[in-house]
XYZ file of C-alpha atoms in Angstrom:
141
model
C 17.145 27.892 -12.440
C 19.318 24.679 -12.825
C 16.486 22.230 -12.273
C 14.434 21.007 -15.231
C 10.779 21.551 -14.609
C 9.862 18.719 -17.252
C 11.990 16.124 -15.380
C 10.264 12.844 -15.400
C 9.707 10.674 -12.483
C 11.584 7.339 -12.564
C 9.591 4.199 -13.570
C 11.603 1.079 -14.027
C 13.276 0.736 -10.602
C 10.062 1.643 -8.554
C 8.117 -0.679 -10.805
C 10.563 -3.630 -10.341
C 10.814 -2.944 -6.554
C 6.881 -2.705 -6.360
C 6.672 -6.097 -8.279
C 9.179 -7.759 -5.794
C 7.404 -6.383 -2.662
C 4.044 -7.429 -4.054
C 4.873 -10.960 -4.771
C 4.796 -12.187 -1.241
C 1.378 -10.713 -0.771
C 0.161 -12.532 -4.082
C 1.643 -15.792 -2.724
C -0.408 -15.127 0.392
C -3.421 -14.377 -1.556
C -3.005 -17.596 -3.397
C -2.345 -19.609 -0.228
C -5.527 -18.359 1.431
C -7.776 -18.858 -1.616
C -6.494 -22.335 -2.270
C -6.343 -23.618 1.209
C -9.486 -22.050 2.916
C -11.515 -21.219 -0.276
C -11.600 -17.470 0.758
C -10.965 -14.497 -1.428
C -10.216 -12.165 1.404
C -10.480 -8.445 0.398
C -7.847 -7.482 2.911
C -5.172 -9.440 1.312
C -5.843 -7.834 -1.992
C -5.608 -4.349 -0.254
C -2.304 -5.567 1.292
C -1.294 -6.282 -2.315
C -1.818 -2.836 -3.248
C -0.067 -1.596 0.051
C 3.041 -3.535 -0.633
C 3.362 -2.526 -4.243
C 2.764 1.171 -3.181
C 5.362 0.952 -0.560
C 7.959 -0.665 -2.916
C 7.358 2.190 -5.520
C 7.570 4.786 -2.724
C 11.041 3.557 -1.294
C 12.416 3.222 -4.511
C 10.971 6.450 -6.019
C 13.683 8.584 -4.255
C 11.421 11.585 -3.617
C 9.217 11.382 -6.599
C 5.592 10.284 -6.645
C 5.885 6.833 -8.591
C 2.088 6.257 -8.529
C 2.046 4.948 -12.102
C 4.558 2.167 -11.444
C 2.778 1.190 -8.283
C -0.509 1.064 -9.981
C 0.917 -0.923 -12.947
C 2.687 -3.382 -10.735
C -0.558 -3.897 -8.635
C -2.650 -4.392 -11.679
C -0.287 -6.919 -13.267
C -0.290 -9.053 -10.035
C -3.934 -8.841 -9.936
C -4.293 -10.134 -13.380
C -1.833 -12.827 -12.659
C -3.648 -13.782 -9.454
C -6.974 -13.949 -11.460
C -5.504 -16.110 -14.276
C -3.949 -18.498 -11.900
C -7.056 -18.908 -9.937
C -9.151 -19.340 -13.065
C -6.846 -22.228 -14.183
C -7.156 -23.644 -10.632
C -11.002 -23.440 -11.053
C -10.839 -24.933 -14.530
C -8.947 -27.752 -13.385
C -11.209 -28.599 -10.408
C -14.228 -28.462 -12.707
C -12.735 -30.731 -15.378
C -11.201 -33.088 -12.745
C -7.669 -32.899 -14.329
C -4.459 -31.889 -12.793
C -3.475 -28.316 -13.232
C -0.784 -28.968 -15.710
C -3.048 -31.209 -17.960
C -5.595 -28.225 -17.817
C -2.969 -25.767 -18.716
C -1.521 -28.018 -21.630
C -5.176 -28.470 -22.938
C -5.736 -24.633 -22.737
C -2.437 -23.922 -24.603
C -2.508 -26.547 -27.208
C -6.224 -26.576 -28.395
C -8.132 -24.305 -26.108
C -10.269 -21.506 -26.854
C -8.787 -18.402 -25.200
C -12.259 -16.619 -25.314
C -13.648 -19.358 -23.037
C -10.709 -18.587 -20.696
C -11.245 -14.884 -20.800
C -14.999 -15.335 -20.018
C -14.075 -17.586 -17.143
C -11.358 -15.019 -15.879
C -14.263 -12.413 -15.920
C -16.492 -14.710 -13.868
C -13.798 -15.269 -11.281
C -12.500 -11.717 -11.128
C -16.099 -10.425 -11.274
C -17.244 -12.300 -8.040
C -15.154 -9.849 -6.163
C -14.728 -6.994 -8.306
C -14.708 -4.164 -5.700
C -11.561 -5.084 -3.899
C -9.434 -4.498 -7.003
C -9.969 -0.658 -7.317
C -9.565 -0.418 -3.617
C -6.207 -2.146 -3.940
C -5.210 0.256 -6.854
C -6.324 3.144 -4.756
C -4.300 1.975 -1.830
C -1.128 1.648 -4.104
C -1.737 5.092 -5.207
C -2.139 6.625 -1.818
C 0.875 4.787 -0.220
C 3.218 5.655 -3.185
C 2.693 9.333 -2.410
C 5.724 10.630 -0.637
C 3.966 13.684 0.728
């Protein structure tokens, strides 16, 4: 009788912890993709698992799947964007900072978005699997 049935699950703390635990997996994802030229789907699933664990530990008994999924999605978008900038710099023969400066100063963001779709679309199936892994791991039951 004292509990509120409409009590909302916490979001901010599980979200921040999920991001903090997902960053090392994101760094590993970039290291493997830049050093070996591989886009390993296992590392993307590891990204989802680490975000899900971070949200689960910080969720304090709730099911913080929303924060885990959003943190995973943000890190996936950041990974795709950084990889796209790296691909664009290799294609143009410029350093990464020069490519980024050109893109910001007078580049077309529609071209950047199209290039992101090409880079992310090559291995699209692993992103939903990572989001599903983040959902399953964040479940406390």
